[in-house]
Amino acid sequence: MTVTVDQDRCCGAGQCVRNAPEVFDQRDEDGIVLLLDPRPPAELRSAVEDAVVACPSGAVRIVED
């Protein structure tokens, strides 16, 4: 699994960080998503999937390898 983010689509809601703080963070100045780990371990898959579903702008995606 590879995680991607589209910072141009991000609205700064922070749902990704709430669901998977090991994988996502937000910029201090505007709250836009930062991807900390594009290839997180398998045990974080469920949390990343929750982040994808919770993202109101569709900025977070999973790409299957």
Coordinates of N, CA, C and O in Angstrom, one line a residue:
M1 N 0.8 -1.2 0.0 CA 0.0 0.0 0.0 C 0.9 1.2 0.0 O 1.8 1.3 0.8
T2 N 0.5 2.2 -0.9 CA 1.2 3.5 -0.9 C 0.1 4.5 -0.6 O -1.0 4.5 -1.2
V3 N 0.4 5.5 0.2 CA -0.6 6.5 0.5 C -0.2 7.8 -0.3 O 1.0 8.1 -0.3
T4 N -1.1 8.5 -0.8 CA -0.9 9.7 -1.5 C -1.8 10.8 -1.0 O -2.9 10.5 -0.5
V5 N -1.3 12.0 -1.1 CA -2.2 13.2 -0.7 C -2.1 14.2 -1.7 O -1.1 14.4 -2.4
D6 N -3.2 14.9 -1.9 CA -3.2 16.1 -2.9 C -3.4 17.3 -2.0 O -4.5 17.6 -1.6
Q7 N -2.3 18.0 -1.8 CA -2.4 19.2 -1.0 C -3.3 20.3 -1.6 O -3.8 21.1 -0.8
D8 N -3.4 20.3 -2.9 CA -4.3 21.3 -3.5 C -5.7 21.1 -3.2 O -6.5 22.0 -3.2
R9 N -6.1 19.8 -3.0 CA -7.5 19.5 -2.6 C -7.8 19.6 -1.1 O -8.9 19.7 -0.7
C10 N -6.8 19.5 -0.3 CA -6.9 19.5 1.2 C -7.6 20.8 1.7 O -7.2 21.9 1.3
C11 N -8.6 20.6 2.5 CA -9.3 21.7 3.1 C -8.9 21.9 4.6 O -9.4 22.8 5.3
G12 N -7.9 21.1 5.1 CA -7.4 21.3 6.4 C -8.3 20.8 7.6 O -8.2 21.3 8.7
A13 N -9.2 19.9 7.3 CA -10.1 19.4 8.3 C -9.5 18.6 9.4 O -9.9 18.5 10.5
G14 N -8.3 18.0 9.1 CA -7.6 17.3 10.1 C -8.0 15.9 10.4 O -7.5 15.2 11.3
Q15 N -9.0 15.3 9.7 CA -9.5 14.0 9.9 C -8.4 12.9 9.7 O -8.4 11.9 10.4
C16 N -7.6 13.2 8.8 CA -6.5 12.2 8.5 C -5.6 12.1 9.7 O -5.2 11.0 10.1
V17 N -5.2 13.2 10.3 CA -4.4 13.2 11.5 C -5.0 12.5 12.7 O -4.4 11.8 13.4
R18 N -6.3 12.8 12.8 CA -7.1 12.1 13.9 C -7.1 10.6 13.8 O -7.1 9.9 14.8
N19 N -7.2 10.1 12.6 CA -7.3 8.7 12.3 C -6.0 8.0 12.2 O -5.9 6.8 12.6
A20 N -5.0 8.7 11.7 CA -3.7 8.0 11.6 C -2.5 9.0 11.8 O -1.8 9.4 10.9
P21 N -2.3 9.4 13.0 CA -1.3 10.4 13.3 C 0.2 9.9 13.0 O 1.1 10.8 12.9
E22 N 0.3 8.6 12.9 CA 1.7 8.1 12.5 C 2.0 8.4 11.1 O 3.1 8.3 10.6
V23 N 0.9 8.6 10.3 CA 1.1 8.7 8.8 C 0.9 10.1 8.3 O 1.5 10.6 7.4
F24 N 0.1 10.9 9.0 CA -0.3 12.3 8.6 C 0.0 13.3 9.7 O -0.1 13.0 10.8
D25 N 0.3 14.5 9.2 CA 0.4 15.7 10.1 C -0.2 16.9 9.3 O -0.7 16.7 8.1
Q26 N -0.2 18.0 9.9 CA -0.7 19.2 9.2 C 0.3 20.4 9.4 O 0.9 20.5 10.4
R27 N 0.3 21.2 8.3 CA 1.2 22.4 8.4 C 0.7 23.3 9.4 O -0.5 23.5 9.5
D28 N 1.6 23.9 10.2 CA 1.2 24.8 11.2 C 0.5 26.1 10.7 O -0.5 26.6 11.3
E29 N 0.9 26.6 9.5 CA 0.4 27.9 9.1 C -1.0 27.8 8.5 O -1.7 28.8 8.5
D30 N -1.4 26.6 7.9 CA -2.7 26.6 7.2 C -3.4 25.3 7.4 O -4.5 25.1 6.9
G31 N -2.9 24.3 8.1 CA -3.5 23.1 8.4 C -3.6 22.1 7.2 O -4.2 21.0 7.3
I32 N -2.9 22.4 6.1 CA -2.8 21.5 5.0 C -2.1 20.2 5.3 O -1.1 20.2 6.1
V33 N -2.5 19.1 4.8 CA -2.0 17.8 5.1 C -0.5 17.6 4.8 O -0.1 18.2 3.7
L34 N 0.2 17.0 5.6 CA 1.6 16.6 5.3 C 1.6 15.0 5.5 O 1.1 14.5 6.4
L35 N 2.2 14.4 4.5 CA 2.4 12.9 4.5 C 3.7 12.6 5.2 O 4.8 12.9 4.7
L36 N 3.6 11.9 6.3 CA 4.8 11.6 7.1 C 5.4 10.2 6.6 O 6.6 10.0 6.7
D37 N 4.5 9.3 6.2 CA 4.9 8.0 5.8 C 4.1 7.5 4.6 O 3.0 7.0 4.8
P38 N 4.6 7.6 3.4 CA 3.9 7.1 2.2 C 3.7 5.6 2.1 O 2.9 5.2 1.4
R39 N 4.5 4.9 2.9 CA 4.4 3.4 2.8 C 4.3 2.9 4.3 O 5.3 2.2 4.7
P40 N 3.2 3.2 4.9 CA 3.1 2.8 6.3 C 3.0 1.2 6.5 O 2.6 0.5 5.5
P41 N 3.3 0.7 7.7 CA 3.3 -0.7 7.9 C 1.8 -1.2 7.8 O 0.9 -0.5 8.0
A42 N 1.7 -2.5 7.5 CA 0.4 -3.1 7.4 C -0.5 -2.9 8.6 O -1.7 -2.8 8.4
E43 N 0.0 -2.9 9.7 CA -0.8 -2.7 10.9 C -1.5 -1.4 11.0 O -2.5 -1.2 11.8
L44 N -1.1 -0.4 10.2 CA -1.8 0.9 10.1 C -2.8 1.0 9.0 O -3.4 2.0 8.9
R45 N -3.0 -0.1 8.3 CA -3.9 0.0 7.1 C -5.3 0.4 7.5 O -5.9 1.3 6.8
S46 N -5.8 -0.2 8.5 CA -7.2 0.2 8.9 C -7.3 1.7 9.3 O -8.3 2.3 8.9
A47 N -6.3 2.2 10.0 CA -6.3 3.6 10.4 C -6.3 4.5 9.1 O -6.9 5.5 9.0
V48 N -5.4 4.1 8.2 CA -5.3 4.9 6.9 C -6.6 4.8 6.1 O -7.0 5.8 5.6
E49 N -7.2 3.6 6.1 CA -8.5 3.5 5.4 C -9.5 4.4 6.0 O -10.3 5.1 5.3
D50 N -9.5 4.5 7.3 CA -10.5 5.4 8.0 C -10.2 6.8 7.7 O -11.1 7.6 7.5
A51 N -8.9 7.2 7.5 CA -8.5 8.5 7.2 C -9.0 8.9 5.7 O -9.5 10.0 5.5
V52 N -8.9 7.9 4.8 CA -9.4 8.1 3.5 C -10.9 8.4 3.5 O -11.4 9.3 2.8
V53 N -11.6 7.6 4.2 CA -13.1 7.7 4.2 C -13.5 9.0 4.9 O -14.4 9.7 4.5
A54 N -12.8 9.4 5.9 CA -13.1 10.6 6.7 C -12.7 11.9 6.0 O -13.2 13.0 6.4
C55 N -11.8 11.9 5.0 CA -11.4 13.1 4.4 C -12.5 13.7 3.6 O -12.9 13.2 2.6
P56 N -13.0 14.9 4.0 CA -14.1 15.6 3.3 C -13.8 16.1 1.9 O -14.7 16.2 1.1
S57 N -12.5 16.3 1.6 CA -12.2 16.8 0.3 C -11.6 15.7 -0.7 O -11.4 16.0 -1.9
G58 N -11.5 14.5 -0.2 CA -10.9 13.4 -1.0 C -9.4 13.6 -1.4 O -9.0 13.1 -2.4
A59 N -8.7 14.3 -0.5 CA -7.3 14.5 -0.7 C -6.4 13.4 -0.4 O -5.2 13.4 -0.8
V60 N -6.9 12.4 0.4 CA -6.1 11.3 0.8 C -6.5 10.0 0.1 O -7.7 9.7 0.0
R61 N -5.6 9.3 -0.5 CA -5.9 8.1 -1.2 C -4.9 7.0 -0.9 O -3.7 7.2 -0.5
I62 N -5.3 5.8 -1.2 CA -4.5 4.6 -1.1 C -4.3 4.0 -2.5 O -5.3 3.9 -3.2
V63 N -3.1 3.8 -2.8 CA -2.7 3.1 -4.1 C -2.2 1.7 -3.8 O -1.3 1.6 -3.0
E64 N -2.8 0.7 -4.3 CA -2.3 -0.6 -4.1 C -1.1 -0.9 -4.9 O -1.0 -0.6 -6.1
D65 N -0.1 -1.5 -4.3 CA 1.2 -1.8 -5.0 C 1.1 -3.2 -5.7 O 0.3 -4.0 -5.4

